[in-house]
Amino acid sequence: MSPRSRSSGDPQSPPDEIIGIFDDMLRHARELLAVRSPLDAELIVSEIQGAWWGQRVPDGDVDRVVGEALAEHAGQAATPAALALLTGMAYLGTARQAVKAERAALELMEHGVARPGWADRVGMVTPEECFVSRDVYGDQDSVVCVYSYAGEDRHALVVLVDHNRSGMVRDAWVSSRVDTLLDHCRQEGRTNPLVRFERLDPRDARAMLEHALDRTDATVKPPVTDTFAAYHAFLRARVRALPPGGRRPVTPVHGGDSRATLAARFLASDEAEELSDRSAAGRCVDRIIEYGCEHDLGRPLRVSPVKCEMFLLDWLPRKVLLSPAEQEAMPHVLAAWVRWAGRRSGLPDEGIRAALDAVWDATGKFTEAYRDPSAFGLDPGLVRRLLPDGELDALPRRAFALPFLSGEHYLPGRGRIDLAMLDPADPADRRIMLEFEHPGADEDHLAAHERLAVRLWHGDPPQLWETAQALLDAGFERHEILHRLIEVLARCGDDPRALRAALGTLRHERPPM
């Protein structure tokens, strides 16, 4: 009989489809019985745990809902493969998973289940040295951390930190050919003028990687490689094995200059002298600086080929409403900015040339990628009313919040009002629009709709519009969605954490059949 038994009527038992997945994982865990190296065992366990990494569940944290339940299921299975999996989870799991896994493993051992040969060495690693390979643009860091088990099974963990993606980890992998890897990195650092390879204090490596991994874990659907999930648990454990006490590198910023001062200095520079439309150039450089300050860790002066491409082909088309003059001027202004900012930040000539090549290569694609809303049949005047700040991605949520922007409305004492003449960004005009949509509503009802409209207008919090879209996709009517969101706002008050949790639950609701 198993050390534990599960009652089929237990309300806490995972559903049958989850049990089937757990059984598949235990079959995968049989590979643990064939390996001799603790490193190989840890990588297999990490791969199993990666099966649920990044998944979202409606009723809580996936590591708790799935990971802890797997530890309990393995304890009930009471097989050598289950004990091997629990042994690995005790080291690689979250704190709560590790506690559950260790207790279950001890119980299986007390009942005579055989331990794997590598069990005493799992997790017994010592960090030896750390290095970092950096490109001169500041696009990414490849952190190399070398470990061994008491001098044996020496291996290197390589972690890619992408500073074009908020400094998150996007990839990780392991190599047992440590000397070959380090020789290659040193050779590239000597021969490639755009790469620097240097030693990194293990304490600083831990601080950097903890921060970068937190960024990845906090991002919904992060742009990681296909293999990253399999290494996530291993990476998390290896970072914990590094000594604490380090400091993350301070992100270089623009020297304390205000955005307006940076723009003025650029426009007065030799590099900007040939820009013909000075007015459009001024508005374009404001967007370049905005992108650097708000989406590149406060580094508007940092230029690189990848950053230029992301700015022109990803961020601008999605986020910013440009006038025709600004669309025409933007690539030329960006090229002038690359020359000016590259020179100020000390970028080598080779780096500046490569960034300029990227700008010109992307210019044709930018013309195709950038789509003015008027190209989709939207009235330009209507778009300008909804986007006075030029934030293009705000258009759908603001149109959802305030759909009645034309027609006439009669107000006692004021007569007929043309809604097309009102400014939805103005609180008084917005109130008239809401009165038109809800004729005869009392003050409390209007005030609740107004609070929701203001939040949707500003995207505060972003999960509010995400939830509205999910409910639209599920088949709810707009007015019903508004009232469900209003109820959540009233219930959660000023508690942002409670609001996010309530919206996460609401997002999974479905209309009655």
mmCIF file with all atom_site columns, N, CA and C in Angstrom, residues 70-96:
data_model
loop_
_atom_site.group_PDB
_atom_site.id
_atom_site.type_symbol
_atom_site.label_atom_id
_atom_site.label_alt_id
_atom_site.label_comp_id
_atom_site.label_asym_id
_atom_site.label_entity_id
_atom_site.label_seq_id
_atom_site.pdbx_PDB_ins_code
_atom_site.Cartn_x
_atom_site.Cartn_y
_atom_site.Cartn_z
_atom_site.occupancy
_atom_site.B_iso_or_equiv
_atom_site.pdbx_formal_charge
_atom_site.auth_seq_id
_atom_site.auth_comp_id
_atom_site.auth_asym_id
_atom_site.auth_atom_id
_atom_site.pdbx_PDB_model_num
ATOM 1  N N  . LEU A 1 70 ? 2.016  18.348 -7.686  1.00 0.00 ? 70 LEU A N  1
ATOM 2  C CA . LEU A 1 70 ? 2.865  17.294 -8.236  1.00 0.00 ? 70 LEU A CA 1
ATOM 3  C C  . LEU A 1 70 ? 3.687  16.629 -7.133  1.00 0.00 ? 70 LEU A C  1
ATOM 4  N N  . ALA A 1 71 ? 4.196  17.440 -6.199  1.00 0.00 ? 71 ALA A N  1
ATOM 5  C CA . ALA A 1 71 ? 4.968  16.855 -5.094  1.00 0.00 ? 71 ALA A CA 1
ATOM 6  C C  . ALA A 1 71 ? 4.097  15.889 -4.282  1.00 0.00 ? 71 ALA A C  1
ATOM 7  N N  . GLU A 1 72 ? 2.851  16.257 -4.041  1.00 0.00 ? 72 GLU A N  1
ATOM 8  C CA . GLU A 1 72 ? 1.953  15.369 -3.299  1.00 0.00 ? 72 GLU A CA 1
ATOM 9  C C  . GLU A 1 72 ? 1.651  14.107 -4.109  1.00 0.00 ? 72 GLU A C  1
ATOM 10 N N  . HIS A 1 73 ? 1.429  14.293 -5.410  1.00 0.00 ? 73 HIS A N  1
ATOM 11 C CA . HIS A 1 73 ? 1.126  13.137 -6.261  1.00 0.00 ? 73 HIS A CA 1
ATOM 12 C C  . HIS A 1 73 ? 2.311  12.173 -6.310  1.00 0.00 ? 73 HIS A C  1
ATOM 13 N N  . ALA A 1 74 ? 3.532  12.709 -6.392  1.00 0.00 ? 74 ALA A N  1
ATOM 14 C CA . ALA A 1 74 ? 4.714  11.840 -6.415  1.00 0.00 ? 74 ALA A CA 1
ATOM 15 C C  . ALA A 1 74 ? 4.839  11.078 -5.105  1.00 0.00 ? 74 ALA A C  1
ATOM 16 N N  . GLY A 1 75 ? 4.516  11.763 -3.997  1.00 0.00 ? 75 GLY A N  1
ATOM 17 C CA . GLY A 1 75 ? 4.559  11.067 -2.716  1.00 0.00 ? 75 GLY A CA 1
ATOM 18 C C  . GLY A 1 75 ? 3.577  9.921  -2.656  1.00 0.00 ? 75 GLY A C  1
ATOM 19 N N  . GLN A 1 76 ? 2.402  10.079 -3.262  1.00 0.00 ? 76 GLN A N  1
ATOM 20 C CA . GLN A 1 76 ? 1.399  9.016  -3.275  1.00 0.00 ? 76 GLN A CA 1
ATOM 21 C C  . GLN A 1 76 ? 1.799  7.867  -4.202  1.00 0.00 ? 76 GLN A C  1
ATOM 22 N N  . ALA A 1 77 ? 2.572  8.198  -5.274  1.00 0.00 ? 77 ALA A N  1
ATOM 23 C CA . ALA A 1 77 ? 2.982  7.152  -6.221  1.00 0.00 ? 77 ALA A CA 1
ATOM 24 C C  . ALA A 1 77 ? 3.940  6.153  -5.579  1.00 0.00 ? 77 ALA A C  1
ATOM 25 N N  . ALA A 1 78 ? 4.838  6.657  -4.722  1.00 0.00 ? 78 ALA A N  1
ATOM 26 C CA . ALA A 1 78 ? 5.720  5.785  -3.927  1.00 0.00 ? 78 ALA A CA 1
ATOM 27 C C  . ALA A 1 78 ? 6.563  4.844  -4.781  1.00 0.00 ? 78 ALA A C  1
ATOM 28 N N  . THR A 1 79 ? 7.129  5.355  -5.871  1.00 0.00 ? 79 THR A N  1
ATOM 29 C CA . THR A 1 79 ? 8.019  4.565  -6.730  1.00 0.00 ? 79 THR A CA 1
ATOM 30 C C  . THR A 1 79 ? 9.418  5.167  -6.673  1.00 0.00 ? 79 THR A C  1
ATOM 31 N N  . PRO A 1 80 ? 10.447 4.401  -7.084  1.00 0.00 ? 80 PRO A N  1
ATOM 32 C CA . PRO A 1 80 ? 11.793 4.983  -7.136  1.00 0.00 ? 80 PRO A CA 1
ATOM 33 C C  . PRO A 1 80 ? 11.862 6.234  -8.027  1.00 0.00 ? 80 PRO A C  1
ATOM 34 N N  . ALA A 1 81 ? 11.119 6.232  -9.150  1.00 0.00 ? 81 ALA A N  1
ATOM 35 C CA . ALA A 1 81 ? 11.117 7.410  -10.018 1.00 0.00 ? 81 ALA A CA 1
ATOM 36 C C  . ALA A 1 81 ? 10.494 8.605  -9.297  1.00 0.00 ? 81 ALA A C  1
ATOM 37 N N  . ALA A 1 82 ? 9.432  8.348  -8.525  1.00 0.00 ? 82 ALA A N  1
ATOM 38 C CA . ALA A 1 82 ? 8.797  9.427  -7.768  1.00 0.00 ? 82 ALA A CA 1
ATOM 39 C C  . ALA A 1 82 ? 9.761  9.980  -6.723  1.00 0.00 ? 82 ALA A C  1
ATOM 40 N N  . LEU A 1 83 ? 10.481 9.104  -6.022  1.00 0.00 ? 83 LEU A N  1
ATOM 41 C CA . LEU A 1 83 ? 11.455 9.569  -5.028  1.00 0.00 ? 83 LEU A CA 1
ATOM 42 C C  . LEU A 1 83 ? 12.568 10.367 -5.700  1.00 0.00 ? 83 LEU A C  1
ATOM 43 N N  . ALA A 1 84 ? 13.013 9.936  -6.870  1.00 0.00 ? 84 ALA A N  1
ATOM 44 C CA . ALA A 1 84 ? 14.046 10.681 -7.580  1.00 0.00 ? 84 ALA A CA 1
ATOM 45 C C  . ALA A 1 84 ? 13.544 12.080 -7.953  1.00 0.00 ? 84 ALA A C  1
ATOM 46 N N  . LEU A 1 85 ? 12.298 12.161 -8.427  1.00 0.00 ? 85 LEU A N  1
ATOM 47 C CA . LEU A 1 85 ? 11.732 13.461 -8.765  1.00 0.00 ? 85 LEU A CA 1
ATOM 48 C C  . LEU A 1 85 ? 11.620 14.351 -7.536  1.00 0.00 ? 85 LEU A C  1
ATOM 49 N N  . LEU A 1 86 ? 11.144 13.790 -6.434  1.00 0.00 ? 86 LEU A N  1
ATOM 50 C CA . LEU A 1 86 ? 11.024 14.567 -5.196  1.00 0.00 ? 86 LEU A CA 1
ATOM 51 C C  . LEU A 1 86 ? 12.393 15.049 -4.705  1.00 0.00 ? 86 LEU A C  1
ATOM 52 N N  . THR A 1 87 ? 13.411 14.215 -4.861  1.00 0.00 ? 87 THR A N  1
ATOM 53 C CA . THR A 1 87 ? 14.765 14.607 -4.447  1.00 0.00 ? 87 THR A CA 1
ATOM 54 C C  . THR A 1 87 ? 15.232 15.829 -5.230  1.00 0.00 ? 87 THR A C  1
ATOM 55 N N  . GLY A 1 88 ? 14.984 15.819 -6.534  1.00 0.00 ? 88 GLY A N  1
ATOM 56 C CA . GLY A 1 88 ? 15.354 16.971 -7.340  1.00 0.00 ? 88 GLY A CA 1
ATOM 57 C C  . GLY A 1 88 ? 14.527 18.197 -7.023  1.00 0.00 ? 88 GLY A C  1
ATOM 58 N N  . MET A 1 89 ? 13.214 18.013 -6.781  1.00 0.00 ? 89 MET A N  1
ATOM 59 C CA . MET A 1 89 ? 12.342 19.151 -6.468  1.00 0.00 ? 89 MET A CA 1
ATOM 60 C C  . MET A 1 89 ? 12.693 19.781 -5.131  1.00 0.00 ? 89 MET A C  1
ATOM 61 N N  . ALA A 1 90 ? 13.226 18.989 -4.210  1.00 0.00 ? 90 ALA A N  1
ATOM 62 C CA . ALA A 1 90 ? 13.620 19.549 -2.920  1.00 0.00 ? 90 ALA A CA 1
ATOM 63 C C  . ALA A 1 90 ? 14.726 20.588 -3.079  1.00 0.00 ? 90 ALA A C  1
ATOM 64 N N  . TYR A 1 91 ? 15.505 20.471 -4.161  1.00 0.00 ? 91 TYR A N  1
ATOM 65 C CA . TYR A 1 91 ? 16.554 21.466 -4.428  1.00 0.00 ? 91 TYR A CA 1
ATOM 66 C C  . TYR A 1 91 ? 16.099 22.516 -5.431  1.00 0.00 ? 91 TYR A C  1
ATOM 67 N N  . LEU A 1 92 ? 15.401 22.116 -6.477  1.00 0.00 ? 92 LEU A N  1
ATOM 68 C CA . LEU A 1 92 ? 15.084 23.020 -7.575  1.00 0.00 ? 92 LEU A CA 1
ATOM 69 C C  . LEU A 1 92 ? 13.751 23.725 -7.425  1.00 0.00 ? 92 LEU A C  1
ATOM 70 N N  . GLY A 1 93 ? 12.902 23.268 -6.542  1.00 0.00 ? 93 GLY A N  1
ATOM 71 C CA . GLY A 1 93 ? 11.565 23.842 -6.432  1.00 0.00 ? 93 GLY A CA 1
ATOM 72 C C  . GLY A 1 93 ? 11.547 25.162 -5.685  1.00 0.00 ? 93 GLY A C  1
ATOM 73 N N  . THR A 1 94 ? 10.359 25.788 -5.665  1.00 0.00 ? 94 THR A N  1
ATOM 74 C CA . THR A 1 94 ? 10.161 26.965 -4.826  1.00 0.00 ? 94 THR A CA 1
ATOM 75 C C  . THR A 1 94 ? 10.270 26.550 -3.362  1.00 0.00 ? 94 THR A C  1
ATOM 76 N N  . ALA A 1 95 ? 10.266 27.521 -2.471  1.00 0.00 ? 95 ALA A N  1
ATOM 77 C CA . ALA A 1 95 ? 10.414 27.201 -1.047  1.00 0.00 ? 95 ALA A CA 1
ATOM 78 C C  . ALA A 1 95 ? 9.304  26.256 -0.578  1.00 0.00 ? 95 ALA A C  1
ATOM 79 N N  . ARG A 1 96 ? 8.067  26.541 -0.991  1.00 0.00 ? 96 ARG A N  1
ATOM 80 C CA . ARG A 1 96 ? 6.949  25.689 -0.567  1.00 0.00 ? 96 ARG A CA 1
ATOM 81 C C  . ARG A 1 96 ? 7.026  24.313 -1.221  1.00 0.00 ? 96 ARG A C  1
#
